[in-house]
mmCIF file of C-alpha atoms in Angstrom:
data_model
loop_
_atom_site.group_PDB
_atom_site.id
_atom_site.type_symbol
_atom_site.label_atom_id
_atom_site.label_comp_id
_atom_site.label_asym_id
_atom_site.label_seq_id
_atom_site.Cartn_x
_atom_site.Cartn_y
_atom_site.Cartn_z
ATOM 1 C CA UNK A 24 -173.778 -9.574 -191.338
ATOM 2 C CA UNK A 25 -173.529 -13.298 -191.348
ATOM 3 C CA UNK A 26 -170.333 -15.252 -191.270
ATOM 4 C CA UNK A 27 -170.848 -16.327 -194.900
ATOM 5 C CA UNK A 28 -171.133 -12.693 -196.136
ATOM 6 C CA UNK A 29 -167.941 -11.778 -194.242
ATOM 7 C CA UNK A 30 -166.098 -14.607 -195.962
ATOM 8 C CA UNK A 31 -167.436 -13.596 -199.384
ATOM 9 C CA UNK A 32 -166.490 -9.969 -198.766
ATOM 10 C CA UNK A 33 -162.992 -11.008 -197.634
ATOM 11 C CA UNK A 34 -162.507 -13.138 -200.753
ATOM 12 C CA UNK A 35 -163.664 -10.301 -203.006
ATOM 13 C CA UNK A 36 -161.709 -7.510 -201.292
ATOM 14 C CA UNK A 37 -158.452 -9.391 -200.600
ATOM 15 C CA UNK A 38 -157.103 -9.074 -204.172
ATOM 16 C CA UNK A 39 -158.018 -5.392 -204.260
ATOM 17 C CA UNK A 40 -156.250 -4.739 -200.971
ATOM 18 C CA UNK A 41 -153.198 -6.687 -202.128
ATOM 19 C CA UNK A 42 -152.920 -4.531 -205.233
ATOM 20 C CA UNK A 43 -153.333 -1.335 -203.226
ATOM 21 C CA UNK A 44 -150.349 -1.805 -200.913
ATOM 22 C CA UNK A 45 -148.404 1.418 -200.276
ATOM 23 C CA UNK A 46 -145.200 0.366 -202.051
ATOM 24 C CA UNK A 47 -147.059 -0.332 -205.285
ATOM 25 C CA UNK A 48 -148.834 3.014 -205.168
ATOM 26 C CA UNK A 49 -145.553 4.877 -204.658
ATOM 27 C CA UNK A 50 -144.010 2.964 -207.554
ATOM 28 C CA UNK A 51 -146.870 3.874 -209.843
ATOM 29 C CA UNK A 52 -146.675 7.517 -208.742
ATOM 30 C CA UNK A 53 -142.964 7.504 -209.484
ATOM 31 C CA UNK A 54 -143.653 5.957 -212.884
ATOM 32 C CA UNK A 55 -146.244 8.640 -213.635
ATOM 33 C CA UNK A 56 -143.828 11.347 -212.546
ATOM 34 C CA UNK A 57 -141.064 9.966 -214.769
ATOM 35 C CA UNK A 58 -143.520 9.789 -217.691
ATOM 36 C CA UNK A 59 -144.512 13.406 -217.039
ATOM 37 C CA UNK A 60 -140.860 14.401 -216.924
ATOM 38 C CA UNK A 61 -140.172 12.552 -220.194
ATOM 39 C CA UNK A 62 -143.138 14.227 -221.926
ATOM 40 C CA UNK A 63 -141.973 17.595 -220.647
ATOM 41 C CA UNK A 64 -138.493 16.997 -222.045
ATOM 42 C CA UNK A 65 -139.959 15.952 -225.394
ATOM 43 C CA UNK A 66 -142.092 19.120 -225.505
ATOM 44 C CA UNK A 67 -139.046 21.242 -224.693
ATOM 45 C CA UNK A 68 -137.043 19.523 -227.432
ATOM 46 C CA UNK A 69 -139.799 20.074 -230.020
ATOM 47 C CA UNK A 70 -140.136 23.712 -228.975
ATOM 48 C CA UNK A 71 -136.377 24.125 -229.320
ATOM 49 C CA UNK A 72 -136.472 22.597 -232.810
ATOM 50 C CA UNK A 73 -139.308 24.920 -233.858
ATOM 51 C CA UNK A 74 -137.436 27.905 -232.456
ATOM 52 C CA UNK A 75 -134.257 26.906 -234.304
ATOM 53 C CA UNK A 76 -136.196 26.454 -237.569
ATOM 54 C CA UNK A 77 -137.769 29.878 -237.117
ATOM 55 C CA UNK A 78 -134.336 31.327 -236.407
ATOM 56 C CA UNK A 79 -132.814 29.680 -239.491
ATOM 57 C CA UNK A 80 -135.648 30.950 -241.687
ATOM 58 C CA UNK A 81 -135.320 34.454 -240.327
ATOM 59 C CA UNK A 82 -131.544 34.574 -240.641
ATOM 60 C CA UNK A 83 -131.430 32.933 -244.065
ATOM 61 C CA UNK A 84 -134.040 35.379 -245.357
ATOM 62 C CA UNK A 85 -132.236 38.362 -243.840
ATOM 63 C CA UNK A 86 -128.891 37.221 -245.270
ATOM 64 C CA UNK A 87 -130.378 35.938 -248.539
ATOM 65 C CA UNK A 88 -128.760 32.516 -248.152
ATOM 66 C CA UNK A 89 -129.256 29.518 -250.410
ATOM 67 C CA UNK A 90 -130.334 26.122 -249.058
ATOM 68 C CA UNK A 91 -126.812 24.767 -248.527
ATOM 69 C CA UNK A 92 -125.781 27.855 -246.578
ATOM 70 C CA UNK A 93 -128.987 27.696 -244.519
ATOM 71 C CA UNK A 94 -128.329 24.035 -243.649
ATOM 72 C CA UNK A 95 -124.790 24.882 -242.587
ATOM 73 C CA UNK A 96 -126.172 27.713 -240.447
ATOM 74 C CA UNK A 97 -128.728 25.335 -238.896
ATOM 75 C CA UNK A 98 -125.968 22.924 -237.896
ATOM 76 C CA UNK A 99 -123.994 25.735 -236.279
ATOM 77 C CA UNK A 100 -127.092 26.936 -234.414
ATOM 78 C CA UNK A 101 -127.783 23.385 -233.209
ATOM 79 C CA UNK A 102 -124.263 23.049 -231.808
ATOM 80 C CA UNK A 103 -124.616 26.288 -229.883
ATOM 81 C CA UNK A 104 -128.103 25.333 -228.672
ATOM 82 C CA UNK A 105 -126.657 22.141 -227.202
ATOM 83 C CA UNK A 106 -124.066 24.180 -225.320
ATOM 84 C CA UNK A 107 -126.721 26.669 -224.232
ATOM 85 C CA UNK A 108 -129.281 24.077 -223.011
ATOM 86 C CA UNK A 109 -127.709 23.311 -219.581
ATOM 87 C CA UNK A 110 -127.182 27.020 -218.973
ATOM 88 C CA UNK A 111 -130.842 27.777 -219.708
ATOM 89 C CA UNK A 112 -131.829 24.979 -217.326
ATOM 90 C CA UNK A 113 -129.596 26.527 -214.674
ATOM 91 C CA UNK A 114 -131.339 29.881 -215.168
ATOM 92 C CA UNK A 115 -134.770 28.186 -214.947
ATOM 93 C CA UNK A 116 -133.839 26.372 -211.728
ATOM 94 C CA UNK A 117 -132.517 29.560 -210.184
ATOM 95 C CA UNK A 118 -135.640 31.456 -211.242
ATOM 96 C CA UNK A 119 -137.826 28.725 -209.743
ATOM 97 C CA UNK A 120 -135.977 29.078 -206.437
ATOM 98 C CA UNK A 121 -136.305 32.869 -206.561
ATOM 99 C CA UNK A 122 -140.046 32.642 -207.277
ATOM 100 C CA UNK A 123 -140.499 30.306 -204.325
ATOM 101 C CA UNK A 124 -138.546 32.683 -202.107
ATOM 102 C CA UNK A 125 -140.630 35.625 -203.308
ATOM 103 C CA UNK A 126 -143.735 33.702 -202.212
ATOM 104 C CA UNK A 127 -142.222 33.218 -198.752
ATOM 105 C CA UNK A 128 -140.989 29.614 -198.930
ATOM 106 C CA UNK A 129 -138.648 29.340 -195.936
ATOM 107 C CA UNK A 130 -136.281 26.808 -197.541
ATOM 108 C CA UNK A 131 -135.967 28.936 -200.674
ATOM 109 C CA UNK A 132 -135.331 32.127 -198.694
ATOM 110 C CA UNK A 133 -131.985 30.745 -197.528
ATOM 111 C CA UNK A 134 -130.956 30.134 -201.159
ATOM 112 C CA UNK A 135 -131.810 33.549 -202.635
ATOM 113 C CA UNK A 136 -128.280 34.916 -202.987
ATOM 114 C CA UNK A 137 -126.910 31.644 -204.347
ATOM 115 C CA UNK A 138 -129.746 31.300 -206.863
ATOM 116 C CA UNK A 139 -129.372 34.899 -208.043
ATOM 117 C CA UNK A 140 -125.625 34.421 -208.476
ATOM 118 C CA UNK A 141 -126.143 31.168 -210.440
ATOM 119 C CA UNK A 142 -128.635 32.906 -212.733
ATOM 120 C CA UNK A 143 -126.303 35.843 -213.397
ATOM 121 C CA UNK A 144 -123.341 33.557 -214.086
ATOM 122 C CA UNK A 145 -125.365 31.384 -216.473
ATOM 123 C CA UNK A 146 -126.660 34.476 -218.314
ATOM 124 C CA UNK A 147 -123.062 35.731 -218.691
ATOM 125 C CA UNK A 148 -122.005 32.392 -220.167
ATOM 126 C CA UNK A 149 -125.004 32.468 -222.522
ATOM 127 C CA UNK A 150 -123.972 35.964 -223.678
ATOM 128 C CA UNK A 151 -120.449 34.668 -224.266
ATOM 129 C CA UNK A 152 -121.847 31.787 -226.320
ATOM 130 C CA UNK A 153 -123.916 34.293 -228.317
ATOM 131 C CA UNK A 154 -120.730 36.192 -229.206
ATOM 132 C CA UNK A 155 -119.025 32.949 -230.231
ATOM 133 C CA UNK A 156 -122.058 32.004 -232.306
ATOM 134 C CA UNK A 157 -121.998 35.356 -234.099
ATOM 135 C CA UNK A 158 -118.314 34.877 -234.895
ATOM 136 C CA UNK A 159 -118.932 31.349 -236.181
ATOM 137 C CA UNK A 160 -121.883 32.442 -238.343
ATOM 138 C CA UNK A 161 -120.157 35.591 -239.599
ATOM 139 C CA UNK A 162 -117.041 33.731 -240.703
ATOM 140 C CA UNK A 163 -116.676 34.132 -244.459
ATOM 141 C CA UNK A 164 -119.525 36.630 -244.855
ATOM 142 C CA UNK A 165 -118.981 40.017 -246.494
ATOM 143 C CA UNK A 166 -119.286 43.085 -244.196
ATOM 144 C CA UNK A 167 -122.822 43.926 -245.372
ATOM 145 C CA UNK A 168 -124.109 40.456 -244.491
ATOM 146 C CA UNK A 169 -122.212 40.469 -241.170
ATOM 147 C CA UNK A 170 -124.012 43.715 -240.328
ATOM 148 C CA UNK A 171 -127.379 42.170 -241.237
ATOM 149 C CA UNK A 172 -126.521 39.095 -239.173
ATOM 150 C CA UNK A 173 -125.617 41.226 -236.148
ATOM 151 C CA UNK A 174 -128.874 43.169 -236.480
ATOM 152 C CA UNK A 175 -130.952 40.007 -236.843
ATOM 153 C CA UNK A 176 -129.309 38.383 -233.832
ATOM 154 C CA UNK A 177 -129.686 41.563 -231.774
ATOM 155 C CA UNK A 178 -133.405 41.556 -232.564
ATOM 156 C CA UNK A 179 -133.706 37.992 -231.361
ATOM 157 C CA UNK A 180 -132.773 36.181 -234.559
ATOM 158 C CA UNK A 181 -136.279 34.869 -235.009
ATOM 159 C CA UNK A 182 -136.576 33.515 -231.477
ATOM 160 C CA UNK A 183 -139.207 35.973 -230.329
ATOM 161 C CA UNK A 184 -140.633 37.266 -233.554
ATOM 162 C CA UNK A 185 -144.284 36.871 -234.396
ATOM 163 C CA UNK A 186 -143.641 34.795 -237.505
ATOM 164 C CA UNK A 187 -146.460 32.413 -236.660
ATOM 165 C CA UNK A 188 -148.838 35.366 -236.619
ATOM 166 C CA UNK A 189 -148.098 36.188 -240.245
ATOM 167 C CA UNK A 190 -145.622 38.997 -239.695
ATOM 168 C CA UNK A 191 -143.073 39.433 -242.418
ATOM 169 C CA UNK A 192 -139.291 39.358 -242.462
ATOM 170 C CA UNK A 193 -139.067 42.873 -243.952
ATOM 171 C CA UNK A 194 -137.845 44.473 -240.724
ATOM 172 C CA UNK A 195 -134.700 42.375 -240.751
ATOM 173 C CA UNK A 196 -133.655 43.546 -244.186
ATOM 174 C CA UNK A 197 -133.600 47.163 -243.186
ATOM 175 C CA UNK A 198 -136.670 47.935 -245.348
ATOM 176 C CA UNK A 199 -138.533 49.559 -242.469
#
């Protein structure tokens, strides 16, 4: 190559090399990771809202509630979901650690007992919140509706039902 072509190539490539410095690449990777994290959080929030709506529909149908009562129930469910969210995240983190340990990750193997204990403790607190939620929802209901509420919550309260697949609410009313 001639001296002139080297100079031309240097002039053309210099801006590209300047933009590709390692610090800039790491910054853009961090930005992409934070965007991914934000999108993941938004998806989780939307999924939680859909699950709560499904739960409200299931419970209000099982208890034959009017719109005002269903809205009140939705607010109560939202408050308990907010309390439950960090506990579910704790269970997910512990499960992630346990999965890594099960695959033989040496750093995760040292954390197995701690992760299992954290998961069990979080699940106990979630069960305690479920009892509190039942008491809050059952307040003021007649015994027949409290029984229906307990049955609906024991069956998952709409969280895991196939409502999107066209299944009916009949099973919650005791019609089956």
